[in-house]
Coordinates of C-alpha atoms in Angstrom, one line a residue:
X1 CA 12.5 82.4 228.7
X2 CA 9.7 80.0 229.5
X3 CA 7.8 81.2 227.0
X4 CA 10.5 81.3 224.8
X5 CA 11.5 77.4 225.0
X6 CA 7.4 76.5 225.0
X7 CA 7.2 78.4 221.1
X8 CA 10.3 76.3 220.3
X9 CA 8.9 73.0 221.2
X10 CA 6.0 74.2 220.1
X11 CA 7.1 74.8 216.3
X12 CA 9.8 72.1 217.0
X13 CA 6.3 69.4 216.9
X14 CA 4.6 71.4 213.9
X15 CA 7.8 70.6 212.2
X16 CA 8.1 67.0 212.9
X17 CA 4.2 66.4 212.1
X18 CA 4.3 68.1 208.8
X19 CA 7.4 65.9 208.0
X20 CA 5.3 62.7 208.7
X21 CA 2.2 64.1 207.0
X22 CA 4.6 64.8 204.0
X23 CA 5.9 61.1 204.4
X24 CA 3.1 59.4 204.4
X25 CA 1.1 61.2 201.7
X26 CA 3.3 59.6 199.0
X27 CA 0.8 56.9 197.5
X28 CA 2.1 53.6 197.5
X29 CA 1.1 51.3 194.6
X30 CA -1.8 49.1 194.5
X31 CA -1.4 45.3 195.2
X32 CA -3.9 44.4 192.8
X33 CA -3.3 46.7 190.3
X34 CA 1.0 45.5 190.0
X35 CA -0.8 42.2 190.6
X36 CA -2.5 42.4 187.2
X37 CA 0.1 44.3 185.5
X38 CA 2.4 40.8 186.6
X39 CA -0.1 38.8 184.9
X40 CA -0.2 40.5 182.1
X41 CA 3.6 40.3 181.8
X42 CA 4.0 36.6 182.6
X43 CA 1.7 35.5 179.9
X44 CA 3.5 37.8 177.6
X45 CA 7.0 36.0 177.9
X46 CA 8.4 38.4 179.9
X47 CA 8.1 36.3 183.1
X48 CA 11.4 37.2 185.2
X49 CA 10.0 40.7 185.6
X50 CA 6.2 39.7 186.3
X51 CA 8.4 37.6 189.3
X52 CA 10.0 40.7 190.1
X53 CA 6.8 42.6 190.7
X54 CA 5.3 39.9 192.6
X55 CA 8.0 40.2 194.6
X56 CA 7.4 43.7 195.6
X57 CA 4.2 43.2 196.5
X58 CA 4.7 40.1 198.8
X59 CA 7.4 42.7 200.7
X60 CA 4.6 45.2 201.0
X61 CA 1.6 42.9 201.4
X62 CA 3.1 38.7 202.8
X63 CA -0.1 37.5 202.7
X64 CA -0.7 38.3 199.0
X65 CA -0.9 34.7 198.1
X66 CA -2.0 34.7 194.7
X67 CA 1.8 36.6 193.9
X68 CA 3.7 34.0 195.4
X69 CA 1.5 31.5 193.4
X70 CA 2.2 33.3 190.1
X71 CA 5.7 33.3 190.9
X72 CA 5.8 29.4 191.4
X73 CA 3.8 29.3 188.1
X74 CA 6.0 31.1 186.4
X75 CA 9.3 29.3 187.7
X76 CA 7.6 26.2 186.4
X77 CA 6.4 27.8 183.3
X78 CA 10.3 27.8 182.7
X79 CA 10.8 23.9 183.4
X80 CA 12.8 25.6 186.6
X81 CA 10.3 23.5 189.1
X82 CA 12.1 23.1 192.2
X83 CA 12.0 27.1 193.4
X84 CA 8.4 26.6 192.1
X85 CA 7.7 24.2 194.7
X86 CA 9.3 26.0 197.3
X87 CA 6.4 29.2 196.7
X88 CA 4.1 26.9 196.3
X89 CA 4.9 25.0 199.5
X90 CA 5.4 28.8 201.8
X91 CA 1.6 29.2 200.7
X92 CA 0.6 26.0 202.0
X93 CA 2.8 26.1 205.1
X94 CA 0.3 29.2 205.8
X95 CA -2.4 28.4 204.1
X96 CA -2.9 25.0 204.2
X97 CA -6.6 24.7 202.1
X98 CA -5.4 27.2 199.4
X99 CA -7.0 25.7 196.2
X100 CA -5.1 27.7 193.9
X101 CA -2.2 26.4 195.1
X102 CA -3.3 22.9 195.5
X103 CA -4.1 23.2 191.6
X104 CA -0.5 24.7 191.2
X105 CA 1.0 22.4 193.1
X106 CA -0.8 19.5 190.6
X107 CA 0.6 21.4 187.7
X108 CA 4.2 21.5 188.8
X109 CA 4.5 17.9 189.3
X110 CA 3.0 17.0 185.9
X111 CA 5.2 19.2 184.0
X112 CA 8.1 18.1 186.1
X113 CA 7.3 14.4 185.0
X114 CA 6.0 13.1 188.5
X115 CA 2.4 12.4 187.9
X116 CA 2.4 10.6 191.0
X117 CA 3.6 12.9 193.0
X118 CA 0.6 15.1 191.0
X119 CA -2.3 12.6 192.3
X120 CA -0.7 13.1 195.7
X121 CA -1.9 16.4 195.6
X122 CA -5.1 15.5 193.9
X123 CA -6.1 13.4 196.9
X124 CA -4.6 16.2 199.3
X125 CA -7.0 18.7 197.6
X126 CA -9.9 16.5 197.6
X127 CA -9.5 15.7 201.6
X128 CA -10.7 19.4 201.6
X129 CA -12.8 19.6 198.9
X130 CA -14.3 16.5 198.3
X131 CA -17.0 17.6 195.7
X132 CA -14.4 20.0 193.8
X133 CA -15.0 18.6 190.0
X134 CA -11.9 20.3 189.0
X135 CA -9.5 17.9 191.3
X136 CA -11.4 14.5 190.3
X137 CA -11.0 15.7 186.5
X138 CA -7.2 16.2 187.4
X139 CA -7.1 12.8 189.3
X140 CA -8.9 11.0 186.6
X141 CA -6.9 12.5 183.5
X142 CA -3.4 11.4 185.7
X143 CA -4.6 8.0 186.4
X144 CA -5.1 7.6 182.9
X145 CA -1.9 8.6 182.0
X146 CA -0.2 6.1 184.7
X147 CA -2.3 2.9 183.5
X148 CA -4.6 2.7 186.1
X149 CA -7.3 1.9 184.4
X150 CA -9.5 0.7 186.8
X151 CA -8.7 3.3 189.3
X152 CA -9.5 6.0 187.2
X153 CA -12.8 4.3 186.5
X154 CA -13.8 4.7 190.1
X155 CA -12.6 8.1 189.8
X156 CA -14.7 9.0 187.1
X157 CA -18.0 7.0 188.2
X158 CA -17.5 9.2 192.1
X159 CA -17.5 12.5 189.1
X160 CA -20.2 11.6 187.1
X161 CA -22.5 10.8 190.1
X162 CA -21.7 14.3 191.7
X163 CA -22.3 15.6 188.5
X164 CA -24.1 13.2 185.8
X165 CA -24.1 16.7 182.9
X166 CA -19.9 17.5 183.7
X167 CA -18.5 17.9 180.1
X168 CA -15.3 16.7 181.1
X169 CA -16.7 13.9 182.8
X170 CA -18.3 12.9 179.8
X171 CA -15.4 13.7 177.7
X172 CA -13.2 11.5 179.9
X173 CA -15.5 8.3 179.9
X174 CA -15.5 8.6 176.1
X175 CA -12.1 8.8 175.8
X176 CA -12.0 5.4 178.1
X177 CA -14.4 3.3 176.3
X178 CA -12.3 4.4 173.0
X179 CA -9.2 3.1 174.8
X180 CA -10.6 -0.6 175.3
X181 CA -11.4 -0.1 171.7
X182 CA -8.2 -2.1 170.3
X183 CA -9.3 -3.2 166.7
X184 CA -9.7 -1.2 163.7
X185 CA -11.2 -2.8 160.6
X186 CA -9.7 -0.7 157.3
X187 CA -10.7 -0.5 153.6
X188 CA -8.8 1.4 151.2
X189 CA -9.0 1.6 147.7
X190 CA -6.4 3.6 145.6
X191 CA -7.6 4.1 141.6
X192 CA -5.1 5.4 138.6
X193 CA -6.1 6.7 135.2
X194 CA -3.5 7.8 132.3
X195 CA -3.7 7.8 128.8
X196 CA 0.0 7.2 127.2
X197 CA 0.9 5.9 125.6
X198 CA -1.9 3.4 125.6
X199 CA -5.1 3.9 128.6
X200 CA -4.6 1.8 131.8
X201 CA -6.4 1.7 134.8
X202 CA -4.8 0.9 137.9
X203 CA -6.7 -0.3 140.8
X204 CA -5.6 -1.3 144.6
X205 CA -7.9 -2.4 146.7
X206 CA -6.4 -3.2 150.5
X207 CA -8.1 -5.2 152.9
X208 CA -6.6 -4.3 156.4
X209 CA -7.0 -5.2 160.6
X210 CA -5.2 -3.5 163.1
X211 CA -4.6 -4.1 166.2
X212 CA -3.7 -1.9 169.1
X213 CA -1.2 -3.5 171.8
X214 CA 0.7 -2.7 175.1
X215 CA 3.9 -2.4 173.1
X216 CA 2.5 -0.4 170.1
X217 CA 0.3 -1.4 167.3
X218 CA 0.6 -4.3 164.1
X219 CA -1.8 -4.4 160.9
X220 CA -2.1 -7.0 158.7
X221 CA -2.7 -6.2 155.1
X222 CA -4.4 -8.3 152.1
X223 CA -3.9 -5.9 149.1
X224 CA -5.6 -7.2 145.7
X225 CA -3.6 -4.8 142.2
X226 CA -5.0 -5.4 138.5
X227 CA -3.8 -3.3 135.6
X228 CA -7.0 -2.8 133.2
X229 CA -6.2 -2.8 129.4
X230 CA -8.3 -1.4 126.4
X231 CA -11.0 -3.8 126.2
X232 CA -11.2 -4.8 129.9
X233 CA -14.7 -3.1 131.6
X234 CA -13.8 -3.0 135.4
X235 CA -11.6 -6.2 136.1
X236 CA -8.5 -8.1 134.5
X237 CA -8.1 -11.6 134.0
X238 CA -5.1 -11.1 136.1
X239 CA -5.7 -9.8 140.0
X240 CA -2.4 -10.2 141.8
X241 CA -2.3 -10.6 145.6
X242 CA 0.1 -8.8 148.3
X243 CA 0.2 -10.3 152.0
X244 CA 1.8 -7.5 154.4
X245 CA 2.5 -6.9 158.1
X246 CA 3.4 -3.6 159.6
X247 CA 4.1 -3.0 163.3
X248 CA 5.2 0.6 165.3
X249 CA 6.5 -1.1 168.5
X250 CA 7.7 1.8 170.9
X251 CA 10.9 1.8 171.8
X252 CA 11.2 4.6 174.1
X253 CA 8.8 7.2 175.7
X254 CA 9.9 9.7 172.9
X255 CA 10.2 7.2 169.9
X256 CA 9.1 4.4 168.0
X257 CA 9.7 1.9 165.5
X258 CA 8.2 1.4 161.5
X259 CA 8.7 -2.3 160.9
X260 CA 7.0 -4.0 157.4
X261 CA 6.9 -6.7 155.6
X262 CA 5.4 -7.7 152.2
X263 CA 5.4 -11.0 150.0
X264 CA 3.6 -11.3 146.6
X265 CA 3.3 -14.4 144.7
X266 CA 2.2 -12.7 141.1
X267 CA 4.3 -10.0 139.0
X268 CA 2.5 -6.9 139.7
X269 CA 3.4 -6.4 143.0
X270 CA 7.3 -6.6 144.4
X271 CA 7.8 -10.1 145.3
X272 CA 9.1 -9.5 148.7
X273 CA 9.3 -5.6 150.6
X274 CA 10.7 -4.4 153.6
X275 CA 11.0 -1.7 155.7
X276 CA 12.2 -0.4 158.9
X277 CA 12.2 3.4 160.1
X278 CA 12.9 5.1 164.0
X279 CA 11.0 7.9 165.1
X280 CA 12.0 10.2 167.6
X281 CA 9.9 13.0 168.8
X282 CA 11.9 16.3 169.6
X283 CA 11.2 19.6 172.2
X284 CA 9.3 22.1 170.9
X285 CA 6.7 19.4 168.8
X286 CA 9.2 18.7 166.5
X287 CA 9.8 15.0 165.2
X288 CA 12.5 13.4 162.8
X289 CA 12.8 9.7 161.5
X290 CA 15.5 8.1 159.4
X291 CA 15.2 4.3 157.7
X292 CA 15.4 2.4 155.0
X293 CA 13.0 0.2 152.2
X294 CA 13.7 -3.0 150.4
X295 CA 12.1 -3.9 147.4
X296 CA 13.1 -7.1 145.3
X297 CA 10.9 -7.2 141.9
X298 CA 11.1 -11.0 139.9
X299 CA 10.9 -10.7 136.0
X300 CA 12.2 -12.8 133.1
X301 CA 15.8 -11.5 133.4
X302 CA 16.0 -12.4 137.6
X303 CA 15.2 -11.0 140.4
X304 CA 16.1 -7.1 140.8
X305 CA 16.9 -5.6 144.5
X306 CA 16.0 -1.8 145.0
X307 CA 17.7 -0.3 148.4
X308 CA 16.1 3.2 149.7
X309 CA 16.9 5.7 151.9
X310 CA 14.2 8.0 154.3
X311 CA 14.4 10.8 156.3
X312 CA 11.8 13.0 157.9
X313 CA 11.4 16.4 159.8
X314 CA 7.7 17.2 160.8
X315 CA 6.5 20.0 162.8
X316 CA 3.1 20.9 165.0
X317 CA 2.3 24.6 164.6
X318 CA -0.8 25.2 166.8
X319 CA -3.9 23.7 164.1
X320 CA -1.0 22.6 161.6
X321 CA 1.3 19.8 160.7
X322 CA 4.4 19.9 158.3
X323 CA 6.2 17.3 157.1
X324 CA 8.8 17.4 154.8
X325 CA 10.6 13.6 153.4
X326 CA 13.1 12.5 151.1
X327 CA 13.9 9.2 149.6
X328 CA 17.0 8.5 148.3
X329 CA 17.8 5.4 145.6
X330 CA 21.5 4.5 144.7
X331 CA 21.9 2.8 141.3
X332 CA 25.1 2.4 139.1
X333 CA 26.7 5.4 140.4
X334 CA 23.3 7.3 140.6
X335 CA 21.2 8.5 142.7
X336 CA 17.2 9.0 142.4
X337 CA 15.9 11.6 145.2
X338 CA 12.4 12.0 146.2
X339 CA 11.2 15.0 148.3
X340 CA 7.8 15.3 149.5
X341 CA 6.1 18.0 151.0
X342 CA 2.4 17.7 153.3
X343 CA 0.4 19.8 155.1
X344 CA -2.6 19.1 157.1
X345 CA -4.9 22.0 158.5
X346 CA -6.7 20.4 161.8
X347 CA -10.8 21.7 161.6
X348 CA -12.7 20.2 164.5
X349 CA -10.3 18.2 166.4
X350 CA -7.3 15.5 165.1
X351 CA -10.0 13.3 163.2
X352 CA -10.9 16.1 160.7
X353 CA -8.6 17.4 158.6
X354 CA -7.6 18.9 154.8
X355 CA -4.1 18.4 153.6
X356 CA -2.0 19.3 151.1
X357 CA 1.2 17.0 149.2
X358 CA 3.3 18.3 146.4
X359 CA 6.3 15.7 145.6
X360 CA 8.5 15.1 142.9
X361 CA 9.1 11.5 141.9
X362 CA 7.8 8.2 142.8
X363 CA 7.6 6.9 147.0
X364 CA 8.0 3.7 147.5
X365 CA 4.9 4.4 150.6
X366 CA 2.5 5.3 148.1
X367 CA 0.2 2.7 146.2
X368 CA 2.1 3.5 143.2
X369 CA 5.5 3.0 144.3
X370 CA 4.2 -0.7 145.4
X371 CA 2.6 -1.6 142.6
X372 CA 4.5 -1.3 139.7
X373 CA 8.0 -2.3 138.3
X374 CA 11.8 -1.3 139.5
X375 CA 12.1 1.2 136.3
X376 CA 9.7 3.6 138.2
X377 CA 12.1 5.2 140.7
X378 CA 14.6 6.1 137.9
X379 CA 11.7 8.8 135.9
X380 CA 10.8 12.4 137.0
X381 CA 7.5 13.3 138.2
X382 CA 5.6 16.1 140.1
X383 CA 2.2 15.4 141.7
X384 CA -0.3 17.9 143.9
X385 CA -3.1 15.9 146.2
X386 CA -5.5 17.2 148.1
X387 CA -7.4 15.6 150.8
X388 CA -10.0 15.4 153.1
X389 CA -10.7 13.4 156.3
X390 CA -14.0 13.4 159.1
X391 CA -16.3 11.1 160.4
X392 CA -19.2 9.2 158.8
X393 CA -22.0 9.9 161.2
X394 CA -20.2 8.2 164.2
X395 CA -17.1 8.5 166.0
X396 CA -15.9 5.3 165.4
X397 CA -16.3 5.8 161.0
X398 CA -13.5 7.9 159.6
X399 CA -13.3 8.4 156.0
X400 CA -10.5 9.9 154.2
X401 CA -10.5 11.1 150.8
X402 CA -7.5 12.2 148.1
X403 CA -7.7 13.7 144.6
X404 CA -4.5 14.0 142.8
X405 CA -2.7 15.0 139.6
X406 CA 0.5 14.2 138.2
X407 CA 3.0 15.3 135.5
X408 CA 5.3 11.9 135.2
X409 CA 7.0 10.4 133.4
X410 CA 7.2 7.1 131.9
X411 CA 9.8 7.2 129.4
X412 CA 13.5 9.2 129.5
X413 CA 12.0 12.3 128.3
X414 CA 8.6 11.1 127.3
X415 CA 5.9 12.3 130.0
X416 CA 2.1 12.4 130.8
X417 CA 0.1 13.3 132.8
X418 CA -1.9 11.0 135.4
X419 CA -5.2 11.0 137.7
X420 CA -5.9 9.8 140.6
X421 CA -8.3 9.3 143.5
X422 CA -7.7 7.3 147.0
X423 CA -10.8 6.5 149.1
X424 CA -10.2 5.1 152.9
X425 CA -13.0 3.6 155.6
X426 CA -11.7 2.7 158.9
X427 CA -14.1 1.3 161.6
X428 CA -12.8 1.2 165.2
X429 CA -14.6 -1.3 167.3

């Protein structure tokens, strides 16, 4: 019997240790591998799972910090930043000098709008890391945005001494001495060649100085039109003048203000122009504007008031911008529309560019649609321009240039066809 109950217990243990050997052979998934596979997910768009995974492995593995970072990431990723700052914060509560989720933290507050809740952490992370180039970059880049000028100048001096060669330093000390460049010197001159039905040259040359304010930015404009005849080499006897002011005061964070005015003693030119247009910017780098212009020409019969009405949509697509504008003129009963289509490709950076404008009609923005007579808005018309903007050797020397060609016309039903060429120098000092 002894023997008996000793086999039992015996097989009894066998039993019981083949159970647990059977248990704990099943595999059980690699951190890092799910880990990756989250990563992959998140930048993908599909970020509610990647936090799902993430999840998983924090249950098997607590101390798997860069999950719980991912997952506050990704909850800000959403604009959902309040559970982001919760992860965030359970890493630091154990993990006090994690630099990931210093750097994390940093990013939260900045998307969230706080950026000084963002230099808060800046400072926190450099109090462990003082020579970490990555937290004075952030700190210098968010003092920046603030207005503190000068502090951010300390900043970037303590960078650049721990590290004279740091592109971004470099980058960022540029971009400061370009922000106490306020003035902008600008030459533009606008040229016009059609045959019928006689040959006239126009010519536009704008003088122009702009400068760059707390509240936004104003130009002032001396613009010099002549109209060259058969028999007339490179100048009239008759140059008219234009005196103009434009200002783009900001009204809000997200918008800003077009205001213009325009007075010309001689003919050729309007005798007095306004203008006035808001822009609002909108989520997803979209924009719209809506406004008006004001145009009162003087002739031998009186004086001759032309209303119009703007509206915009652009759009930023990565290295593109769209922009797509109407103008609308109201006269006895009628109504002249305008539509105008451009298209920029970005090359290098914002400064160098090639565009693109197809329109139909006449804009009153254009050097055409400013220097010539009332009658213009009534005809048909459909232009291509190309154009071209970089630098001239320096930074501070942009040039921009436009070739265009136009099918318009100039009488009811009477048309021609028109050539033009725009060249632009602006010097910012």
């Amino acid at each position: 019997m002894v023997k008996f109950l000793s086999l039992l217990t015996l097989l009894l243990f066998c039993m019981i240790g083949q159970g647990f050997a059977q248990e704990t052979s099943v595999p059980k998934k690699n951190s890092l591998d799910e880990f990756n596979r989250a990563r992959e997910l998140a930048f993908a768009g599909n970020r509610e799972e990647a936090r799902s995974i993430c999840y998983e492995i924090l249950n098997q593995n607590p101390k798997f910090y860069d999950a719980r970072i991912l997952i506050g990431r990704t909850y800000g990723w959403d604009k959902n930043f309040q559970p982001g700052r919760v992860e965030l914060q359970l890493v630091l509560d154990e993990d006090f000098d994690n630099s990931d989720a210093i750097f994390a933290m940093i990013d939260i507050e900045k998307w969230a709008g706080d950026p000084n809740k963002a230099i808060f952490y800046c400072e926190y992370g450099l109090s462990l890391f003082p020579n970490e180039e990555a937290f004075l970059v952030q700190k210098v880049k968010l003092l920046q945005d603030v207005g503190e000028e000068s502090k951010s100048l300390l900043v970037l001096d303590e960078l650049l001494e721990l590290n004279p060669g740091s592109e971004e330093g470099l980058a960022l000390l540029k971009k400061y001495r370009s922000s106490k460049m306020v003035y902008k010197a600008i030459y533009q001159h606008d040229y016009e060649y059609f045959k019928e039905p006689y040959n006239r040259k126009w010519h536009l040359s704008s003088f122009q100085l702009a400068r760059r304010n707390s509240w936004g930015t104003v130009i002032g404009k001396i613009n010099l039109g002549d109209l060259i005849s058969d028999g007339e080499s490179f100048w009239s006897r008759g140059v008219a003048k234009q005196f103009e002011i434009d200002a783009y005061p900001r009204v809000t964070k997200m918008s800003y203000a077009y205001l213009n005015y325009g007075y010309s003693p001689d003919n050729l030119f309007p005798k007095h122009r306004a203008g006035a247009e808001l822009y609002h910017k909108l989520p997803e780098e979209f924009g719209v504007s809506a406004g008006m212009r004001f145009l009162q020409f003087n002739s031998d019969a009186g004086n001759k008031n032309i209303f119009i009405y703007t509206a915009s949509l652009e759009k930023y697509y990565r290295k593109y911008w769209f922009s797509f504008r109407t103008y609308l003129t109201p006269e006895n009963g009628n109504v002249s529309q305008v539509y105008w289509l451009e298209t920029r490709r970005y090359l290098r950076d914002s400064k160098n560019y090639i565009g693109l404008e197809l329109a139909t009609g006449v804009s009153p923005d254009e050097p055409r649609g400013n220097f010539s007579s009332p009658d213009v808005y009534k005809y048909k018309s459909r232009k291509l321009r190309l154009s071209y903007q970089d630098r001239l050797g320096i930074d501070r020397l942009l040039y921009l240039l436009k070739f265009g060609y136009e099918r318009e016309e100039y009488q009811v039903n009477e048309k021609r066809k028109a050539f033009s060429f725009s060249v632009k120098l602006s010097y910012q000092f």
